[in-house]
Structures are given as structure tokens and as C-alpha cells.
Coordinates of C-alpha atoms and ligand atoms in Angstrom, one line a residue:
M108 CA 0.0 -0.2 0.1
V109 CA 0.9 3.6 -0.6
T110 CA -0.3 6.4 1.3
H111 CA -0.5 9.9 -0.3
A112 CA -1.7 13.0 1.7
L113 CA -2.9 15.7 -0.3
L114 CA -2.8 19.4 0.9
G115 CA -4.8 21.9 -1.3
A116 CA -7.1 19.5 -3.1
T117 CA -9.7 22.3 -3.6
G118 CA -7.1 24.5 -5.4
A119 CA -6.1 24.4 -9.1
T120 CA -2.9 22.2 -8.6
G121 CA -4.4 20.3 -5.7
S122 CA -7.5 19.3 -7.9
A123 CA -5.5 18.7 -10.8
I124 CA -3.2 16.1 -8.7
L125 CA -6.5 14.6 -7.4
R126 CA -7.8 14.3 -11.0
A127 CA -4.5 12.6 -12.3
L128 CA -4.6 10.4 -9.5
L129 CA -8.2 9.3 -10.1
V130 CA -7.1 8.5 -13.7
N131 CA -4.0 6.8 -13.0
P132 CA -3.9 5.7 -9.5
P133 CA -0.8 3.9 -8.2
T134 CA -1.4 0.2 -7.1
D135 CA -3.0 0.1 -3.6
L136 CA -3.4 3.8 -3.2
Q137 CA -4.6 4.9 0.4
L138 CA -5.6 9.0 -0.2
N139 CA -5.9 11.3 2.6
I140 CA -7.0 14.8 1.9
L141 CA -7.1 17.9 4.3
V142 CA -9.4 20.9 3.1
R143 CA -10.9 23.8 5.0
S144 CA -14.2 23.3 3.3
K145 CA -15.3 19.6 2.5
S146 CA -18.3 20.8 0.7
K147 CA -16.2 22.8 -1.7
L148 CA -14.2 19.7 -2.5
I149 CA -17.4 17.2 -2.8
A150 CA -19.2 20.0 -5.4
A151 CA -16.0 19.5 -7.4
F152 CA -15.4 15.8 -7.1
P153 CA -19.1 14.5 -6.3
D154 CA -18.3 10.8 -6.8
L155 CA -15.1 11.0 -4.6
T156 CA -16.7 9.3 -1.5
T157 CA -20.0 7.7 -3.2
K158 CA -18.0 5.9 -6.0
P159 CA -14.5 5.9 -4.7
K160 CA -11.8 4.6 -7.0
F161 CA -9.6 4.0 -3.9
P162 CA -9.9 4.3 -0.4
V163 CA -10.5 8.0 0.6
T164 CA -10.4 10.0 3.9
I165 CA -11.3 13.7 4.1
T166 CA -10.3 15.7 6.9
E167 CA -11.8 19.2 7.4
G168 CA -9.9 21.8 9.3
P169 CA -7.9 25.0 9.5
I170 CA -4.2 25.0 8.5
S171 CA -3.5 25.8 12.2
S172 CA -4.6 22.6 13.5
V173 CA -1.9 20.2 14.4
E174 CA -4.4 17.4 15.1
D175 CA -6.2 17.8 11.8
M176 CA -2.9 17.7 10.1
K177 CA -2.0 14.5 11.9
A178 CA -5.1 12.7 10.9
C179 CA -4.3 13.6 7.2
I180 CA -0.6 12.7 7.2
R181 CA -0.3 10.0 9.5
G182 CA 1.6 6.9 7.7
A183 CA 1.9 9.0 4.6
D184 CA 4.6 8.0 2.3
V185 CA 3.8 11.2 0.1
I186 CA 2.7 14.7 1.1
H187 CA 1.5 16.8 -1.7
M188 CA 1.9 20.5 -0.4
C189 CA -0.3 22.7 -2.4
I190 CA -1.8 25.0 0.1
A191 CA -0.9 28.3 -1.2
T192 CA -1.8 31.7 -2.8
N193 CA -1.1 33.4 -6.2
V194 CA -2.3 36.8 -4.7
P195 CA 0.4 38.9 -3.2
T196 CA -0.6 40.5 0.0
A197 CA 1.8 41.9 2.8
S198 CA 0.2 39.9 5.4
N199 CA 0.6 36.3 3.5
R200 CA 2.1 33.7 5.4
V201 CA 0.0 30.8 4.2
A202 CA 2.9 28.5 3.2
Q203 CA 4.9 29.3 6.6
D204 CA 1.8 28.5 8.5
T205 CA 0.9 25.4 6.9
I206 CA 4.6 24.1 6.9
E207 CA 4.7 24.7 10.5
T208 CA 1.9 22.7 11.4
I209 CA 3.1 19.9 8.9
V210 CA 6.5 20.1 10.9
A211 CA 4.8 20.1 14.3
A212 CA 2.3 17.2 13.3
L213 CA 5.2 15.0 11.9
R214 CA 7.3 15.7 15.2
D215 CA 4.2 14.6 17.3
L216 CA 3.7 11.5 14.9
R217 CA 7.4 10.7 15.3
D218 CA 7.4 10.8 19.0
E219 CA 4.2 8.6 19.0
S220 CA 5.1 6.0 16.6
G221 CA 8.7 5.5 17.3
T222 CA 10.3 2.9 15.2
E223 CA 7.0 2.7 13.2
F224 CA 7.3 6.4 12.0
V225 CA 7.2 6.7 8.4
V226 CA 9.5 9.2 7.0
P227 CA 7.4 11.1 4.0
T228 CA 8.4 12.9 1.0
I229 CA 7.0 16.0 0.6
L230 CA 6.4 17.4 -2.7
V231 CA 6.1 21.1 -2.3
L232 CA 4.6 23.2 -4.9
R233 CA 7.3 26.0 -5.5
S234 CA 8.0 28.2 -8.5
G235 CA 10.3 28.4 -11.2
S236 CA 11.3 32.0 -10.3
L237 CA 13.0 30.4 -6.9
N238 CA 14.9 27.8 -9.1
D239 CA 18.4 29.1 -9.7
E240 CA 18.7 26.6 -13.0
Y241 CA 15.2 27.9 -14.3
N242 CA 16.2 31.4 -13.9
K243 CA 19.2 30.9 -16.3
A244 CA 16.6 30.9 -19.0
I245 CA 15.0 34.1 -18.0
P246 CA 16.3 37.5 -18.7
A247 CA 17.3 39.0 -15.7
P248 CA 15.4 42.1 -15.8
V249 CA 12.1 40.1 -16.3
H250 CA 13.1 37.8 -13.2
A251 CA 14.0 41.0 -11.2
F252 CA 10.2 42.3 -11.9
L253 CA 8.6 39.2 -11.2
M254 CA 10.6 39.0 -7.7
F255 CA 9.5 42.5 -7.1
A256 CA 5.7 42.2 -8.0
L257 CA 5.4 38.5 -6.6
H258 CA 7.6 39.3 -3.7
Y259 CA 4.8 38.7 -0.8
V260 CA 4.1 35.2 -2.4
Y261 CA 7.7 34.1 -3.3
H262 CA 9.2 35.5 0.0
D263 CA 6.5 33.4 2.2
L264 CA 7.1 30.4 0.1
D265 CA 11.1 30.7 0.2
L266 CA 10.9 31.0 3.8
A267 CA 8.6 27.9 3.9
C268 CA 11.0 25.9 1.9
K269 CA 14.1 26.8 3.8
Y270 CA 12.4 26.0 7.2
L271 CA 11.5 22.7 5.7
E272 CA 15.2 22.1 4.7
S273 CA 16.3 23.1 8.1
V274 CA 14.3 20.5 9.8
A275 CA 14.8 17.6 7.5
E276 CA 17.2 16.0 9.7
E277 CA 17.3 16.7 13.3
G278 CA 19.0 14.9 16.3
G279 CA 20.5 12.5 14.2
K280 CA 17.2 11.5 12.5
T281 CA 15.3 12.1 9.5
L282 CA 12.1 13.9 9.9
L283 CA 11.2 14.2 6.1
H284 CA 12.5 14.1 2.5
L285 CA 11.8 16.9 0.1
I286 CA 11.0 17.5 -3.5
F287 CA 10.4 21.1 -4.7
V288 CA 8.3 21.0 -7.7
D289 CA 9.2 24.3 -10.0
P290 CA 6.9 25.1 -12.8
G291 CA 6.9 28.4 -15.0
S292 CA 3.6 29.9 -15.4
I293 CA 0.6 27.6 -14.7
H294 CA -2.1 28.1 -17.0
D295 CA -5.8 26.6 -16.7
S296 CA -6.2 25.2 -20.0
G297 CA -8.8 22.5 -19.1
P298 CA -8.5 19.0 -17.3
T299 CA -6.6 17.1 -20.5
P300 CA -2.8 17.0 -20.0
T301 CA -0.5 18.0 -23.0
G302 CA 2.5 16.1 -21.5
H303 CA 5.1 16.9 -18.9
T304 CA 8.6 16.7 -18.5
F305 CA 11.4 17.3 -16.0
I306 CA 14.3 19.6 -17.0
S307 CA 17.5 19.2 -15.4
D308 CA 19.5 21.5 -18.0
V309 CA 17.8 24.5 -19.1
K310 CA 20.2 25.5 -21.6
A311 CA 20.1 22.2 -23.5
T312 CA 16.2 21.7 -23.0
P313 CA 14.7 25.6 -22.6
P314 CA 11.4 25.0 -21.0
Q315 CA 8.2 26.4 -22.3
P316 CA 7.0 29.3 -20.7
G317 CA 3.8 27.9 -19.7
I318 CA 2.6 24.5 -18.2
S319 CA -1.2 23.7 -17.5
Y320 CA -2.5 22.7 -14.5
A321 CA -3.2 19.2 -15.6
D322 CA 0.1 18.6 -16.8
L323 CA 1.4 19.9 -13.5
G324 CA -0.9 17.5 -11.6
A325 CA 0.2 14.4 -13.7
A326 CA 3.8 15.5 -13.0
F327 CA 3.4 15.5 -9.2
V328 CA 1.7 12.0 -9.6
E329 CA 4.9 10.7 -11.4
L330 CA 7.2 12.5 -9.1
A331 CA 5.4 10.8 -6.1
D332 CA 5.9 7.2 -7.9
R333 CA 9.7 8.1 -8.5
R334 CA 10.2 10.1 -5.3
K335 CA 13.4 7.9 -4.2
E336 CA 15.1 9.1 -7.5
F337 CA 14.1 12.8 -6.9
R338 CA 14.6 13.2 -3.4
G339 CA 16.4 16.4 -2.1
Q340 CA 15.9 18.2 -5.7
A341 CA 14.1 21.0 -7.1
V342 CA 12.6 19.7 -10.3
I343 CA 11.7 22.1 -13.3
V344 CA 8.5 20.8 -14.6
G345 CA 7.8 21.8 -18.2
A346 CA 5.2 20.8 -20.7
T347 CA 5.8 19.0 -23.9
G348 CA 2.3 19.6 -25.7
K349 CA 0.8 22.9 -27.0
V350 CA -0.5 24.7 -23.8
E351 CA -3.2 27.2 -24.3
E352 CA -1.9 30.2 -22.3
H353 CA -4.3 32.5 -20.3
W354 CA -2.1 35.4 -19.0
L355 CA -5.0 37.6 -17.7
P356 CA -5.2 36.0 -14.2
L357 CA -1.3 36.2 -13.9
V358 CA -1.1 39.9 -14.9
S359 CA -3.9 40.5 -12.5
N360 CA -1.7 39.0 -9.6
M361 CA 1.2 41.1 -10.7
L362 CA -0.7 44.3 -10.6
W363 CA -1.9 43.2 -7.1
G364 CA 1.4 42.6 -6.1
L365 CA 2.8 46.0 -7.6
K366 CA -0.1 47.8 -5.7
A367 CA 0.8 46.0 -2.5
R368 CA 4.7 47.1 -2.6
I369 CA 4.1 50.6 -3.8
I370 CA 1.0 51.7 -2.3
G371 CA 0.6 49.1 0.6
Ligands
NAP632 N1 0.0 31.0 -11.0 C1 1.3 30.6 -11.7 O1 1.4 31.0 -12.8 C2 2.2 29.9 -10.9 C3 3.5 29.7 -11.2 C4 4.6 29.1 -10.4 C5 4.2 28.7 -9.1 N2 3.0 29.0 -8.7 C6 2.8 28.9 -7.3 O2 1.5 28.2 -7.3 C7 1.0 28.5 -6.0 C8 -0.5 28.7 -6.0 O3 -1.0 27.3 -6.5 P1 -2.5 27.2 -7.0 O4 -2.7 28.0 -8.1 O5 -2.9 25.8 -7.1 O6 -3.3 27.9 -6.0 P2 -4.8 27.9 -5.6 O7 -5.5 27.5 -7.1 O8 -5.3 29.4 -5.2 O9 -5.1 26.9 -4.6 C9 -4.8 27.2 -3.3 C10 -5.1 26.1 -2.2 O10 -4.7 26.4 -0.9 C11 -5.9 26.7 0.1 N3 -5.7 27.6 0.8 C12 -5.1 29.0 0.5 N4 -5.0 29.6 1.5 C13 -5.6 28.9 2.6 C14 -6.0 29.1 4.2 N5 -5.6 30.4 4.6 N6 -6.0 28.3 4.6 C15 -6.7 27.0 4.1 N7 -6.4 26.6 2.8 C16 -5.9 27.7 2.2 C17 -6.9 26.9 -1.0 O11 -8.1 26.3 -0.3 P3 -9.8 26.9 -0.6 O12 -10.1 26.2 -1.8 O13 -10.4 26.5 0.4 O14 -9.4 28.3 -0.7 C18 -6.6 25.9 -2.3 O15 -6.8 24.4 -2.1 C19 1.9 29.7 -5.5 O16 2.7 29.2 -4.4 C20 2.6 30.2 -6.5 O17 3.9 30.9 -6.1 C21 2.1 29.7 -9.5

């Protein structure tokens, strides 16, 4: 049996992962989902509990609840961490708050489970903008603009990821393994994937600027299957097919970010 915990299943990336799991589940999958609104999840996936393709548990709770997090990630081999925001506001701490709860929950589970503790691999939805290799393919002024306009999203994400790295090994014991999943711009181009690839050398294989959520969801599922190979890496994920790009939501987020940074 393999246990996946999915955080953020009502969001664009999390729901794409869920769709990809429903289409192509690993053998003997147990899926545990944590959401803040179960009714929102069921509205998007009405058959999830009535006609389950594999065993599913759903926990409803806020990201601050260590007990709810423990219920979701107990025994998980894989944690898909997609609780996030695209909206850059000065008070944004959603990634840090979630990661702190995950770490507190894992420490409790490790103390309670002793030698039975399952060290999970956490796949964190990050961004190409935080990936040094990806940034070799981006003109420096464009990267600087993105880091300025989307600062409140990236800063939170960056601190959250650095915190995770700092606690991965503690007291001579492994608490967690990490894979950062780094896409370029993500577009809502419908539920059908175009195809995805993992890029290790951007000069040899320059990524397309955009990837669809459906491609990203399929990429998470493949990375989860191949987690031992990718542990400790920041993986650039690109599309292989033609992605229909929709820039309006992304431009709108950048404008919000500029307003937040310049006016407050
Ligand atoms: N947009 C891009 O082009 C792009 C490119 C690269 C990387 N990224 C990264 O992708 C991430 C955004 O992912 P996404 O597009 O999948 O986001 P999304 O569609 O907005 O989904 C966010 C998920 O997080 C949950 N969530 C947000 N705030 C929460 C809170 N305070 N408490 C509990 N749950 C909360 C949402 O729950 P509800 O459904 O209940 O609201 C939802 O499930 C960002 O970190 C961004 O840096 C984006």
C-alpha cells in the first residue's frame, strides 16, 4: 500500500493532482485529503466518496490545526503540499503557517510512532522563479520584475521551503524528505494534460514558458511514484504539448503585487 496525503485539493494544482490520481492511481493507493471546506471539495468531485476508486479519507480543518494535520498525514509516504496563494498581499504567510503545522504534526507522529514512523517525502509546489537553474532561461530584468511584483508570494514560499530544509534532519534522525516542484507560469487550459517533462539543464532543453495545471498534476503523480530518484532535488517541470496560455489572471496577480509593494 502507498499512502498519499493531499493538501490543497480544492485549489487549481491540488485538484489537478487529484484528477491525475483518479485517472492513474498507483497500486493500492490510500489517499488522505485535508481541506478547509469539505463541501467545496465534494462539489468539485461529487463521486469521490460515493463511488471511490481507492480508499479516501477527508479531514476538514484549518491549516493551524496540528491534530487535523496529523489525521491527514499519519503514515503518509507522500505529502503533496499545494496549500498556497497566487495573490501577493503583505500579510501572506499561508505557506509558512501550513509548513509549521506539518512539521509540528510530523514531530508528534514521530514521537508517538517510534520505530514505526514513516518518513514522508513532501512534494512542495514552489516556482521556477525560486529555481536557480530555471532562472538561467529568464532574462535578468524579467526575473527581477517578477521577484518584485510577486514578492509577497515568493518570500513566504521561500521562507517556508528553507524552514523545511532546516528540519529535514534533526537530532540524527530524518523527519522528512523533500522535493521542490518548480513550474514556470501555470495556466488553466482544461482537464486534459498535454504532456510533461522534468528539465535538469535549461540550456540544453529550454522550458516552454507555460505549463497547464493538468500537466502539473500529472507531473506531481509521476514524481510521487519516482520519489526515491528525485529526493532532495528542485525539479523544473515543463510541458511537452501545446499549452493554451491565459495570461489575464497572472497579470492581475502582478498588478495586485505592484499595488501592495508600492502603495501598501
Ligand atoms: N500561477 C502561476 O503561474 C504560478 C507559477 C509558478 C508557481 N506558482 C505557485 O503556485 C501556488 C498557487 O497554487 P494554485 O494556483 O494551485 O493555488 P490556488 O488555486 O489558489 O489553490 C490554493 C489552495 O490552497 C488553499 N488555501 C489557500 N489559503 C488557505 C488558508 N489560509 N487556509 C487553508 N487553505 C488555504 C485553498 O483552499 P480553498 O479552496 O479553501 O480556498 C486551495 O486549496 C503559489 O505558491 C505560486 O507561487 C504559481
